[in-house]
Every structure is written in C-alpha cells, then in structure tokens.
Short mmCIF file of C-alpha atoms in Angstrom, two decimals:
data_model
loop_
_atom_site.label_atom_id
_atom_site.label_comp_id
_atom_site.label_asym_id
_atom_site.label_seq_id
_atom_site.Cartn_x
_atom_site.Cartn_y
_atom_site.Cartn_z
CA UNK K 1 106.61 130.70 132.03
CA UNK K 2 106.00 130.98 128.26
CA UNK K 3 107.57 134.04 127.12
CA UNK K 4 104.48 137.00 126.02
CA UNK K 5 104.68 139.33 123.24
CA UNK K 6 106.19 141.72 126.04
CA UNK K 7 109.18 139.56 126.63
CA UNK K 8 110.55 140.76 123.01
CA UNK K 9 113.51 143.12 123.17
CA UNK K 10 111.47 147.17 123.05
CA UNK K 11 107.50 145.88 123.14
CA UNK K 12 105.93 148.12 126.08
CA UNK K 13 102.13 147.43 127.51
CA UNK K 14 101.24 149.86 124.87
CA UNK K 15 102.54 148.13 122.50
CA UNK K 16 101.69 145.05 122.87
CA UNK K 17 98.37 146.05 123.91
CA UNK K 18 98.24 147.59 120.17
CA UNK K 19 99.44 144.16 118.70
CA UNK K 20 96.88 141.79 120.18
CA UNK K 21 93.85 144.17 119.32
CA UNK K 22 95.70 143.90 115.70
CA UNK K 23 94.92 139.69 116.16
CA UNK K 24 99.10 139.52 116.78
CA UNK K 25 98.25 138.23 120.93
CA UNK K 26 100.62 135.20 121.06
CA UNK K 27 104.15 134.79 119.70
CA UNK K 28 102.99 132.20 117.86
CA UNK K 29 100.63 134.95 116.06
CA UNK K 30 103.32 137.36 115.27
CA UNK K 31 105.97 135.03 113.82
CA UNK K 32 103.81 134.28 111.87
CA UNK K 33 102.28 137.71 110.73
CA UNK K 34 104.44 138.95 107.74
CA UNK K 35 106.36 142.52 107.61
CA UNK K 36 103.19 144.11 105.42
CA UNK K 37 100.54 143.08 108.38
CA UNK K 38 102.43 144.25 111.47
CA UNK K 39 103.47 147.31 109.78
CA UNK K 40 99.20 148.31 109.63
CA UNK K 41 99.63 148.53 113.75
CA UNK K 42 99.59 151.97 114.61
CA UNK K 43 103.64 153.02 115.88
CA UNK K 44 105.17 149.38 114.29
CA UNK K 45 107.23 150.57 110.61
CA UNK K 46 108.91 148.97 108.09
CA UNK K 47 111.87 148.09 109.87
CA UNK K 48 110.23 147.67 113.93
CA UNK K 49 107.87 145.23 112.17
CA UNK K 50 110.31 143.39 111.10
CA UNK K 51 112.59 143.04 114.69
CA UNK K 52 109.57 142.16 116.11
CA UNK K 53 108.43 139.96 114.03
CA UNK K 54 112.12 138.03 113.95
CA UNK K 55 111.84 138.77 117.53
CA UNK K 56 109.23 136.67 118.36
CA UNK K 57 110.86 133.49 116.18
CA UNK K 58 113.69 133.49 117.95
CA UNK K 59 111.89 134.27 120.93
CA UNK K 60 109.22 130.59 120.62
CA UNK K 61 111.66 128.85 119.03
CA UNK K 62 114.63 128.93 121.08
CA UNK K 63 110.89 128.61 124.69
CA UNK K 64 110.74 124.89 122.20
CA UNK K 65 114.17 123.66 121.89
CA UNK K 66 114.19 124.48 126.30
CA UNK K 67 110.52 122.25 126.22
CA UNK K 68 112.17 118.89 124.14
CA UNK K 69 115.62 118.94 126.11
CA UNK K 70 113.45 119.23 129.29
CA UNK K 71 110.86 116.66 128.10
CA UNK K 72 113.20 114.04 126.57
CA UNK K 73 114.93 112.61 129.39
CA UNK K 74 111.27 111.58 131.06
CA UNK K 75 110.24 110.48 127.59
CA UNK K 76 113.23 107.73 126.76
CA UNK K 77 112.77 106.63 130.77
CA UNK K 78 109.41 106.16 130.16
CA UNK K 79 110.15 104.71 126.88
CA UNK K 80 112.65 102.39 127.77
CA UNK K 81 110.71 101.30 131.95
CA UNK K 82 108.10 100.49 128.56
CA UNK K 83 110.57 98.21 126.59
CA UNK K 84 111.91 96.34 129.69
CA UNK K 85 107.94 95.66 130.33
CA UNK K 86 107.28 94.41 126.60
CA UNK K 87 110.81 91.71 128.09
CA UNK K 88 109.86 90.61 131.01
CA UNK K 89 105.90 89.52 130.02
CA UNK K 90 107.77 88.11 126.70
CA UNK K 91 109.83 85.97 128.17
CA UNK K 92 106.84 85.37 131.05
CA UNK K 93 104.50 83.81 128.21
CA UNK K 94 107.49 81.42 126.07
CA UNK K 95 107.67 80.25 129.68
CA UNK K 96 104.53 79.19 130.43
CA UNK K 97 104.62 77.93 127.31
CA UNK K 98 106.34 75.42 128.00
CA UNK K 99 104.19 73.67 130.78
CA UNK K 100 102.66 70.93 131.27
CA UNK K 101 102.35 69.82 127.89
CA UNK K 102 105.42 67.08 127.72
CA UNK K 103 103.18 65.23 131.64
CA UNK K 104 102.04 61.47 130.87
CA UNK K 105 98.70 60.53 131.47
CA UNK K 106 98.55 58.48 134.07
#
C-alpha cells in the first residue's frame, strides 16, 4: 500500500485534512513544498513545517527505493528472456540463409 501523509509521525487526520485543504494532499506535493508554503497552514510553525517536509521526502524516497528494488529482478529476467530470444532468432536466420544456394539444377 502506498504511504500517505497520515503515515508521517505527528500527522493525524486533522493535520492531514488541513494540509489537504491547502493543496498538500500527497507526499510528493508535501515533499516538494517550501517551509514558507507549509507554515501558512494553521497549526504548522516553521519548525513543524520543516520536520514534516523532511519526513515526507524520506518516506517518499524509501517507498521509491523499495519499488525499484522489488521490480529489478523481474525486469532483469524479462530482459534476459528477450536477449535469449533475439540470439535464437538470429541463429535461426543464419542457418536458413545458406540452405538451397549450393544445390545444382538438373
């Protein structure tokens, strides 16, 4: 399951709702925001805004890293299968090229 703003330590439903009302409805939006922007949300001082932005960026980065790691072996296997198929196709083409050319007509 994708993490949400509410997964940040210290952010409950009310704080998440307040952030959402000010345009910060996703971790990505929050992580890209400036301290000045987030500190305009009621209940968010400059210090709290900074902590929340950093926490959102870290949570987003860890999620992205986990996704990349989880997908990597699967992609490597798919790529290997594609390469093997290309090699096999190439080999088959080479074998077919020479056939029939050296036959003498009677």
